[in-house]
XYZ file of C-alpha atoms in Angstrom:
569
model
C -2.797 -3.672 -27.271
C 0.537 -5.677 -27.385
C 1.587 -7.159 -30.897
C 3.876 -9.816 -31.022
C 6.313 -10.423 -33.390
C 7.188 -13.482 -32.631
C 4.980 -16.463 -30.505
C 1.137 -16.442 -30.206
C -0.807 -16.087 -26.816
C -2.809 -18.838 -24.879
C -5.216 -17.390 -22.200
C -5.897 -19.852 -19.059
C -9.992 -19.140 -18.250
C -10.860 -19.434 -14.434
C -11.887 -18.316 -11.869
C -10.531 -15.647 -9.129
C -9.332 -17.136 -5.764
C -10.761 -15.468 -2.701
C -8.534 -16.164 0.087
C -10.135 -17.248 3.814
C -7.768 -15.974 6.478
C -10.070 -16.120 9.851
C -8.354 -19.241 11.179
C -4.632 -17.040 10.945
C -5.288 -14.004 12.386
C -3.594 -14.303 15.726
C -0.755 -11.962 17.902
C 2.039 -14.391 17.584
C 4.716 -13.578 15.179
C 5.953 -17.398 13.572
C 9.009 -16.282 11.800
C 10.564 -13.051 9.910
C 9.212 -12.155 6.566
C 12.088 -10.697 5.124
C 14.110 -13.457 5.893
C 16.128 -16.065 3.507
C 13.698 -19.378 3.119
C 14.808 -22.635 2.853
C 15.204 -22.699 -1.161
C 17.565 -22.434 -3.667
C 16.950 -19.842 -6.175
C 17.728 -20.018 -10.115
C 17.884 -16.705 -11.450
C 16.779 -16.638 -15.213
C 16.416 -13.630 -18.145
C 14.596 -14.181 -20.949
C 13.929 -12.361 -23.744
C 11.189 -12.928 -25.985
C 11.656 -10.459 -28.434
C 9.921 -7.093 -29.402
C 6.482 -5.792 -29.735
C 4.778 -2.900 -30.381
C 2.081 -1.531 -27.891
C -0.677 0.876 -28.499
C -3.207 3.207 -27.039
C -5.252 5.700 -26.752
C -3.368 9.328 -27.662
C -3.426 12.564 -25.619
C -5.858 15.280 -27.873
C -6.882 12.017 -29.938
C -6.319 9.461 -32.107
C -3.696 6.085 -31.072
C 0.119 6.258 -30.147
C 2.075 3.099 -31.000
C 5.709 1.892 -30.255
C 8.482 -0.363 -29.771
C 8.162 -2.185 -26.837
C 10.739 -4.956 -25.367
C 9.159 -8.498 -24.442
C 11.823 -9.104 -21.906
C 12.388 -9.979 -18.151
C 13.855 -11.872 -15.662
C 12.737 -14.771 -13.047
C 13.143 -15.768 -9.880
C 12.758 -19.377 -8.944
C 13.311 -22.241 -6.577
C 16.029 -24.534 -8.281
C 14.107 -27.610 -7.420
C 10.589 -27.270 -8.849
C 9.190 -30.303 -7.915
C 7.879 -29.158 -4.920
C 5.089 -27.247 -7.421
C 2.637 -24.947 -8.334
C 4.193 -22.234 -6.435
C 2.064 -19.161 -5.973
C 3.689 -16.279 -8.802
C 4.674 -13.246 -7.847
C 4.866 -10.366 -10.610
C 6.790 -7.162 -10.472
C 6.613 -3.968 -12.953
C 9.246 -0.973 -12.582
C 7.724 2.408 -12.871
C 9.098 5.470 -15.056
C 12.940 6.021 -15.208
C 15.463 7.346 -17.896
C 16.361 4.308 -20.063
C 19.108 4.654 -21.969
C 22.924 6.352 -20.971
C 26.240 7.175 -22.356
C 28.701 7.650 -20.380
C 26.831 10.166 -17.622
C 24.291 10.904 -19.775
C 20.718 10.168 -19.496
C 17.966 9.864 -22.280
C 14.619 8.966 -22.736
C 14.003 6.839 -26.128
C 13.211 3.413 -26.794
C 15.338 1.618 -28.648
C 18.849 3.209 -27.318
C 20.308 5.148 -30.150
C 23.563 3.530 -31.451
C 26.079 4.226 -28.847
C 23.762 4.281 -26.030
C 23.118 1.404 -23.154
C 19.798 0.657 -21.629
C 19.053 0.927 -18.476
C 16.984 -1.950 -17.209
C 14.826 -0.771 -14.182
C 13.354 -4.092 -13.954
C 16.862 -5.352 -12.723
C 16.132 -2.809 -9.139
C 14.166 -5.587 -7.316
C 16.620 -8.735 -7.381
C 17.083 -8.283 -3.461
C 12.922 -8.860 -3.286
C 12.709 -11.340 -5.833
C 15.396 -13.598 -4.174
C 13.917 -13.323 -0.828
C 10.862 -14.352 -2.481
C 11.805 -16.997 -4.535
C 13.495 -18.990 -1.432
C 10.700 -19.182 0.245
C 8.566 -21.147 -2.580
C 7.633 -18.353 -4.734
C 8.036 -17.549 -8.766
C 8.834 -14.504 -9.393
C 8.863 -12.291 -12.618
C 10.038 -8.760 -12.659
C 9.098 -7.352 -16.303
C 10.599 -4.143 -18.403
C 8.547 -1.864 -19.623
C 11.342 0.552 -21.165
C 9.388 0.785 -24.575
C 6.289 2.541 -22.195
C 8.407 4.923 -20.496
C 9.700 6.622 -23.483
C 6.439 7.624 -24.054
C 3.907 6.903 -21.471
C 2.871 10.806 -21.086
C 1.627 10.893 -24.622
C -0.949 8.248 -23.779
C -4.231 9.558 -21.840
C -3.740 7.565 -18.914
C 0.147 8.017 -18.598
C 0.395 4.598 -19.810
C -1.566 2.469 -16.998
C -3.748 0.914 -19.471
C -0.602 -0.070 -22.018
C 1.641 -1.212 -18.650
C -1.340 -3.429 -17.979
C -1.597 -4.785 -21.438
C 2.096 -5.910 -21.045
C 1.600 -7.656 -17.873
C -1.139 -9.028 -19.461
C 1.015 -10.349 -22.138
C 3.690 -11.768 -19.812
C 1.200 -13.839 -17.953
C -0.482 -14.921 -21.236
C 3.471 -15.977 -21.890
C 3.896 -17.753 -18.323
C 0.831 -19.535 -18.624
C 2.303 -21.338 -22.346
C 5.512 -21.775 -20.385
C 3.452 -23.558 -17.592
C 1.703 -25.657 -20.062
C 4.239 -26.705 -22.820
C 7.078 -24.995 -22.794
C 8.922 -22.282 -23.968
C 11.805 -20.645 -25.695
C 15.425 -20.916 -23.987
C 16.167 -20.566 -21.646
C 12.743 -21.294 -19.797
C 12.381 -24.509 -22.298
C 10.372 -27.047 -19.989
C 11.767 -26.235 -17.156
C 8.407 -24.554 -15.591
C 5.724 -26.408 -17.108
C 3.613 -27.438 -14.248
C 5.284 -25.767 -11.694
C 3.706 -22.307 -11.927
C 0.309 -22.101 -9.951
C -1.649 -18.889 -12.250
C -4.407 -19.756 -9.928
C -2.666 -17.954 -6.935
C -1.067 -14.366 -8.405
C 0.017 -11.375 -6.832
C 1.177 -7.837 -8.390
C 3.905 -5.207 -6.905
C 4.816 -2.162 -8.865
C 6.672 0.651 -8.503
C 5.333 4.267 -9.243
C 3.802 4.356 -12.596
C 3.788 0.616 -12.010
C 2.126 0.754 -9.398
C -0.786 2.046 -11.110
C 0.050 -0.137 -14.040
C -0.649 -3.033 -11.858
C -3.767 -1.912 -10.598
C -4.908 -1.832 -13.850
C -3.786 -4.984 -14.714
C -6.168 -6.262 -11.954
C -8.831 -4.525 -13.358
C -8.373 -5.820 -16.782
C -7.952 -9.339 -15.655
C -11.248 -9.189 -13.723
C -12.837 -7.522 -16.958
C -11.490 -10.356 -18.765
C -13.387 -13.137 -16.209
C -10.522 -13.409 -14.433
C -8.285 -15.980 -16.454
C -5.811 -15.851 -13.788
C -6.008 -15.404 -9.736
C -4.736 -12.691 -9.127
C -5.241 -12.440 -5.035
C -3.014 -9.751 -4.375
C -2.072 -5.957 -5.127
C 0.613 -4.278 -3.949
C 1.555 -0.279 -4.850
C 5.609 0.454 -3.776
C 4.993 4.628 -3.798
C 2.501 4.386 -6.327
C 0.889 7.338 -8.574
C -2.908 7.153 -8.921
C -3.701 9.723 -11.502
C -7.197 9.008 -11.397
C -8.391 8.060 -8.363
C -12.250 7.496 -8.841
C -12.076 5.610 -11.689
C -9.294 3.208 -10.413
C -10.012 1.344 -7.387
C -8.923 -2.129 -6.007
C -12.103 -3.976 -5.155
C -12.868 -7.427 -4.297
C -9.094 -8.199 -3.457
C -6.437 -7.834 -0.976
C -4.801 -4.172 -1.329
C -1.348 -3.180 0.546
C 0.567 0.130 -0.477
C 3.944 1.518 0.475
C 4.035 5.088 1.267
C 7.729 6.920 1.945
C 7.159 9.520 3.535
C 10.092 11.501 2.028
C 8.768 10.491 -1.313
C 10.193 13.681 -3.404
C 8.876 12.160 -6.516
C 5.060 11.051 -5.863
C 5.253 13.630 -2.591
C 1.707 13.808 -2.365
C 1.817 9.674 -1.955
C -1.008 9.521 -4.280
C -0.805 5.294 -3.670
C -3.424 5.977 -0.445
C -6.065 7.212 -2.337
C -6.269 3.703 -3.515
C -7.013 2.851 -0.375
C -8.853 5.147 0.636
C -11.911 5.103 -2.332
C -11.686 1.397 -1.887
C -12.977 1.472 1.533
C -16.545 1.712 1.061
C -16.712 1.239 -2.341
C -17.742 -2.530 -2.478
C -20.335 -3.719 -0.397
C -19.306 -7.006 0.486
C -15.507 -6.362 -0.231
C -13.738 -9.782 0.430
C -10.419 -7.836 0.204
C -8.356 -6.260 3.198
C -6.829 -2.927 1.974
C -3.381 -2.058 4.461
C -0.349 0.662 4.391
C 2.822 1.034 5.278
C 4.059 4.415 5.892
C 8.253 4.727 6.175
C 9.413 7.654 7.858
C 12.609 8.753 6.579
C 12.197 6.549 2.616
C 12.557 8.097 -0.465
C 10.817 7.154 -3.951
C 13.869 5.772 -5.385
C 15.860 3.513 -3.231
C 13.570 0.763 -3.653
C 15.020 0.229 -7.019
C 18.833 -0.392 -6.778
C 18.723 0.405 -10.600
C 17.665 4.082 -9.210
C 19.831 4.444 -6.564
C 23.066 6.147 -6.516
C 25.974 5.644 -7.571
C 24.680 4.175 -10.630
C 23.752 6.092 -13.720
C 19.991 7.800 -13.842
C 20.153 7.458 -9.899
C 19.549 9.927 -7.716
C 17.863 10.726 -4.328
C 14.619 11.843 -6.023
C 14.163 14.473 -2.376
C 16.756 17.110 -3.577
C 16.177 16.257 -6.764
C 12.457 16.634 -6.783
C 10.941 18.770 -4.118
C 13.949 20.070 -1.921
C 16.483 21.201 -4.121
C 18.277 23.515 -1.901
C 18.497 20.296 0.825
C 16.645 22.425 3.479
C 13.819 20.125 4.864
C 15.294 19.126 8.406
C 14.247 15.647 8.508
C 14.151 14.558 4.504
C 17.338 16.291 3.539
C 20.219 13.649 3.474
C 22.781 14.204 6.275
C 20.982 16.794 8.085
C 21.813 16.631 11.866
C 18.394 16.551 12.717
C 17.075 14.392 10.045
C 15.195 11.280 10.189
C 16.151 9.624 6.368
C 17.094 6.610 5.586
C 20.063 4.570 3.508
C 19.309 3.220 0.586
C 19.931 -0.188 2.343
C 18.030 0.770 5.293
C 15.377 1.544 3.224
C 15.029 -1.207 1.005
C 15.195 -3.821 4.200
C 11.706 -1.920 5.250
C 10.175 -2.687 1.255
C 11.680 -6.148 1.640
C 10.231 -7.285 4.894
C 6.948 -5.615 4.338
C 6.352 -6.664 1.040
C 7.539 -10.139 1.515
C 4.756 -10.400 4.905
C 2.111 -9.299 2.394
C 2.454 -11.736 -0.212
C 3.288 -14.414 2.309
C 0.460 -13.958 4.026
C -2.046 -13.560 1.072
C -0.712 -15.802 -1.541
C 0.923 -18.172 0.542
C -1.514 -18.297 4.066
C 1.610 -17.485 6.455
C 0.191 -16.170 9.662
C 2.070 -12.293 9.361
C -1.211 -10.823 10.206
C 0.253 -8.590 12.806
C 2.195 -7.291 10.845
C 0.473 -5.819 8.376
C -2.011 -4.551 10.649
C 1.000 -2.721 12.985
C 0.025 -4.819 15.827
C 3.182 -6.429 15.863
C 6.823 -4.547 15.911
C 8.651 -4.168 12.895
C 10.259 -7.483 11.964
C 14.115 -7.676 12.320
C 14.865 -7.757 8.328
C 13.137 -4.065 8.622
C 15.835 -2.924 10.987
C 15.244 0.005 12.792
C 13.161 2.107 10.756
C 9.505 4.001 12.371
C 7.121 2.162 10.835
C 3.074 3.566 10.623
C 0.785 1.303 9.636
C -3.097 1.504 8.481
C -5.790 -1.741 8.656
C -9.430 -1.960 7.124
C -10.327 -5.574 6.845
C -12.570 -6.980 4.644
C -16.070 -6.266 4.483
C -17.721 -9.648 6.194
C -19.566 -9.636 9.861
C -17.266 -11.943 11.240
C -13.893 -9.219 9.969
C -15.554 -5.558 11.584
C -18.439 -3.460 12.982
C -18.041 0.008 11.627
C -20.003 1.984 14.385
C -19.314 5.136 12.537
C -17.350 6.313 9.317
C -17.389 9.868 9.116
C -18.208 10.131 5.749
C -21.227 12.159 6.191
C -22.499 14.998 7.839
C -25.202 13.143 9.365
C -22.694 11.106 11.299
C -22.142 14.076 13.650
C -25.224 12.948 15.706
C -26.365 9.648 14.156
C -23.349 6.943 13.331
C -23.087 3.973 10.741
C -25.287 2.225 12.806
C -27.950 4.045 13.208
C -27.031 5.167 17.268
C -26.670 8.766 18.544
C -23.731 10.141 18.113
C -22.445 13.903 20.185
C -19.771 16.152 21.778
C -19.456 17.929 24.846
C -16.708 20.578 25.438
C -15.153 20.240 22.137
C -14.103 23.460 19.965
C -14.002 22.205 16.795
C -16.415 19.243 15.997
C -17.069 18.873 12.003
C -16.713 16.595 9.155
C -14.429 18.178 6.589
C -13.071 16.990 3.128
C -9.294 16.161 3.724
C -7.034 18.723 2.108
C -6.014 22.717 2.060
C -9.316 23.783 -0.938
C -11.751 25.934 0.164
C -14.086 24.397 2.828
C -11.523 21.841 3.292
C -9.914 20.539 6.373
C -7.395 22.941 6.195
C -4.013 21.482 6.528
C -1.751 19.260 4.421
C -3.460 15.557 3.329
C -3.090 14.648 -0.213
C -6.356 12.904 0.095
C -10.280 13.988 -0.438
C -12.121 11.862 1.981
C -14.653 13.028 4.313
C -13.165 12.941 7.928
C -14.274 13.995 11.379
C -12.010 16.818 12.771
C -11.894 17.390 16.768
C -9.963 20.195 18.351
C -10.676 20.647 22.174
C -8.667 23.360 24.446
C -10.318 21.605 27.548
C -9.528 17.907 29.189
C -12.853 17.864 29.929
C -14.333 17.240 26.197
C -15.843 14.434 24.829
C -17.103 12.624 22.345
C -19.601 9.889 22.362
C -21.817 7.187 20.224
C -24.103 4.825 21.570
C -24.566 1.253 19.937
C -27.704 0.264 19.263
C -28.487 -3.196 20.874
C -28.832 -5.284 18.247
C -24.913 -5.055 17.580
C -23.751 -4.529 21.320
C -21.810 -7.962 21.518
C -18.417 -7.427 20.178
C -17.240 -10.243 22.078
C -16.220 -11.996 18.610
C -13.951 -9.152 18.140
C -10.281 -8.204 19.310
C -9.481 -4.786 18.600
C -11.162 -1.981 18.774
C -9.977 0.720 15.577
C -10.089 3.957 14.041
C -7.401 6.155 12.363
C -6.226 9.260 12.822
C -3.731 11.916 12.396
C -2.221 15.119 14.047
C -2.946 18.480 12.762
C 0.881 20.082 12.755
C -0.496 23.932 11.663
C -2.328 24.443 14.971
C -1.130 26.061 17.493
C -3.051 23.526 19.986
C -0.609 20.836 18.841
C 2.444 21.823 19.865
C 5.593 21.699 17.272
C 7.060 18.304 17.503
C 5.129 16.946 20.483
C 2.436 13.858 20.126
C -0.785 13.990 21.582
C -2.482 11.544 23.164
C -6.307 10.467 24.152
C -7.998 7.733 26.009
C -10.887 5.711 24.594
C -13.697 4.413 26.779
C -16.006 1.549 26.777
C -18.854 2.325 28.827
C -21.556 -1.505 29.224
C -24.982 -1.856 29.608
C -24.837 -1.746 33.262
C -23.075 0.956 33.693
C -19.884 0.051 34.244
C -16.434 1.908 32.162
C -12.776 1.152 31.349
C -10.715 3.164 29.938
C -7.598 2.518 28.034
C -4.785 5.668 26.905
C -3.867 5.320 23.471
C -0.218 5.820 23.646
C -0.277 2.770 25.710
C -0.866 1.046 22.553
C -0.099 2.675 19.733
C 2.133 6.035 18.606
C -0.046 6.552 16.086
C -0.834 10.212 17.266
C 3.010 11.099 16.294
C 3.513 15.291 15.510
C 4.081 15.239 11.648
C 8.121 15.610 11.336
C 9.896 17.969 8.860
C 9.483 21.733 7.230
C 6.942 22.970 5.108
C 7.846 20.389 2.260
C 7.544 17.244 4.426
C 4.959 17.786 6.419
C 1.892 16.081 5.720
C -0.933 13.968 7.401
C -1.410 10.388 6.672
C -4.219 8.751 8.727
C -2.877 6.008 10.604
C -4.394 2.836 12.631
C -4.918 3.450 16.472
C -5.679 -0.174 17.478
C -6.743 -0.656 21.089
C -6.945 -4.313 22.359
C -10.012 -5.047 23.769
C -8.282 -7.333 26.169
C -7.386 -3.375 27.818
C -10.779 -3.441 28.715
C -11.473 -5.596 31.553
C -14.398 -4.845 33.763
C -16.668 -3.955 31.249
C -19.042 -6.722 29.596
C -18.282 -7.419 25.968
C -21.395 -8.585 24.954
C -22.963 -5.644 25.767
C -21.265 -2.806 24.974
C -23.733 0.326 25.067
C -21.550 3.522 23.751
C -17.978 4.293 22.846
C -16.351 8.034 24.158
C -13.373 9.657 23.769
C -12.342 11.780 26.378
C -9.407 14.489 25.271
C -7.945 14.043 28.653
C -4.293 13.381 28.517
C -3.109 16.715 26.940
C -4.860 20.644 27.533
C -5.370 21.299 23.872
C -4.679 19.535 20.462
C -6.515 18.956 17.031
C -7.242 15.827 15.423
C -8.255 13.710 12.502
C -10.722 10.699 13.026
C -12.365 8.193 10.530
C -13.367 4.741 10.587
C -14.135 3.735 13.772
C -14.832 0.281 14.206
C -14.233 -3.277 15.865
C -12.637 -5.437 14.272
C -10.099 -8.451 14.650
């Protein structure tokens, strides 16, 4: 609970917006996400005072404190080209106060001491953003930081009460006004109808809770779209996006959240929701840290650092996360941040705003050019509607070893390993390093003779409506079968009613079965898209397509991950 020492709150009742995207889903890329638009921006603070915020205590009872009602906004100069679809950005946890090159974590500074204002680390996004017809508000949450671990839930619940509060704020401001500087400036001009969420770390779960609390609420504003930038997800089964459009980015040098905690989100949400109208997408950065997306957090600056060494590598041995290594694969901080920008700009574009950068959140697409030249990884699982995917098998189940999601057979032949294990390194698990629990199907073969195979039952053998035909997957880098720093490849086979096959190699389309880079404190597997075009199919009849097989035939041995196989646009 927030309590204001200063102006009421006005909540805005309505309804959630469900976005329809079918008509923009195509190949062709219009323009570059990360790019400039064609507005002005006005960059305003404002400061509405302090609060106090409680909640609920870890071993009992409430902890209250100071908080600071205070942030800064993004805007086109000329509003009259309104509502403009809002975007909303929280910081995560960071030192907040410093003297000289000292760091402390208290809230309000002691005498003497300057605050650090995280919320300041996103002004490249927001002004991106903002000139292309957005609002955007990037709130501090200082006062929650100083204390967040004494709260049961880190502070997720109290980080959503103050976003909470903000829009509750921006919804007066849209309406009649506010306190300088915003004075009447915005009324009318900010569409609450049409919201999306970023955060940052602990703000990334703070936002995700924020979406759960406005839905709990009856959704007094539309919020459309949820974004985690390296989130943590503390507690994965009881915090889920549903029923909206999820996108997380994942560094995969992450030395803070190393165990990139933000795909479990993803991950539980899958299946969760029968009748899901929300895509959930990632975007996994080779060579990003956990800090550089915040210029606030970024060297040279005070409380900065490169959270790799100064986190999980200490001694600077990993040979691709270590900075400077000869061998290494990291990124600049500016390198970095152009991935965050472009990527998180195409999501909000295309979900708040209708722009067609489909392909590029599925991967289907290259990198845009404001994402320079980083490897980019991406994973798809579109919303849960007929017309959006055919899920012929999940793996989530034992079962599905010989009978898939649909109710066809399902088989090997020639494969060594052929199981569904529980992602991770516990006992009975899949053995290797996934930060994840999902069930999964794991494949090893030592022959390019094995297979595996599920038939389609006819009532869902057209998949003509389709485009694409998906699964994800991921390279298992402590067997011997996969070879150190080589990928492995596969083909995947349609095989018609009649008889006839095609065949298309998946490295022709994708380099999604990439050999996990880095030592022992890097690696890890993420499960990826592989997205075959069904175009690659020719000779085969589409609208009657009788079984699916992979054939291991491009490489003598290797070991794999597999889940969510599917068609799909």
């Amino acid at each position: 609970m927030i309590r204001e020492r200063q102006i009421g709150v006005v909540i805005l009742h309505g309804l959630i917006a469900i976005a329809l995207m079918t008509c923009m889903r195509s190949s062709a890329l219009a323009q570059d996400p990360g790019a400039v638009g064609p507005y002005a921006v006005t960059l305003q603070e404002y400061d509405l005072g302090n609060g106090t915020i409680s909640g609920p205590r870890v071993g009992g009872g409430t902890l209250t404190g100071p908080v600071e009602l205070k942030g800064s906004v993004h805007a086109p100069t000329n509003l009259a080209g309104g509502p403009f679809p809002v975007v909303m950005i929280l910081h995560g946890r960071h030192v907040t106060c410093s003297a000289g090159s000292s760091i402390f974590m208290q809230w309000p500074c002691s005498p003497g001491r300057t605050p650090i204002w995280s919320y300041r680390g996103y002004n490249y996004l927001a002004q991106t953003l903002a000139s292309n017809g957005y609002i955007v508000i990037s709130v501090s949450a200082n006062g929650i930081n100083a204390i967040d671990n004494g709260w049961v839930d880190a502070g997720a619940g109290e980080r959503a009460a103050l976003l909470h509060y903000h829009l509750d704020r921006w919804n007066e401001f849209n309406t009649v006004g506010g306190p300088a500087p915003i004075g009447s400036r915005y009324i009318g001009a900010v569409d609450l109808t049409n919201v999306g969420l970023v955060g940052h770390s602990r703000g990334g779960e703070g936002v995700v809770s924020e979406y759960n609390r406005n839905a709990s609420l009856g959704y007094p504003y539309g919020i459309n779209a949820v974004f985690g930038l390296a989130p943590t997800n503390f507690q994965p089964q009881q915090r889920d996006v549903t029923g909206v459009a999820f996108g997380t980015l994942l560094p995969y040098c992450d030395g803070d959240v190393y165990n990139l905690q933000g795909e479990l989100y993803y991950d539980v949400a899958r299946y969760r929701m029968a009748g899901d109208p929300g895509d959930k997408s990632h975007v996994l950065v080779m060579g990003a840290n956990h800090n550089f997306y915040n210029t606030v957090w970024t060297p040279p600056t005070v409380g900065g650092a490169d959270d790799w060494t100064a986190f999980r590598d200490t001694t600077a041995s990993d040979p691709y996360c270590a900075r400077n290594r000869p061998s290494g694969g990291r990124l600049t901080a500016a390198e970095q941040r152009a991935t965050g920008l472009a990527y998180i700009s195409a999501f909000f574009r295309f979900y708040l705003g209708f722009e067609d950068f489909f392909t590029i959140i599925t991967g289907d697409s290259s990198p845009p050019p404001s994402a320079g030249t980083a490897t980019i990884y991406n994973a798809y699982h579109p919303l849960d509607d007929p017309s959006a995917r055919l899920t012929v098998n999940r793996f989530t189940s034992p079962s599905n070893l010989t009978i898939n999601t649909l109710g066809g057979s399902a088989g090997h032949s020639g494969l060594s390993v052929f199981a569904i294990c529980q992602a991770g390194t516990s006992p009975g698990g899949c053995g290797t390093t996934q930060y994840d629990s999902m069930l999964q199907l794991r494949t090893a073969w030592n022959s390019t003779a094995a297979q595996y195979r599920t038939t389609i039952p006819t009532a869902y053998r057209d998949v003509s409506l389709y485009n694409t035909l998906s699964f994800r997957a991921g390279v298992v880098f402590n067997d011997a079968r996969n070879p150190t720093g080589q990928p492995r490849d596969i083909s995947v086979v349609l095989v018609d009613g009649n008889g006839n096959v095609a065949s298309a190699r998946t490295s022709d389309y994708s380099p999604t079965l990439y050999f996990p880079p880095g030592g022992t404190l890097a690696r890890k597997v993420v499960m990826n898209s592989l997205r075959v075009p069904l175009w690659a199919y020719s000779g085969v009849d589409l609208t009657n397509i009788q079984t699916i097989r992979i054939d291991y035939d491009q490489n003598p041995s290797g070991h794999l991950f597999i889940t969510d196989l599917m068609f799909t646009w």
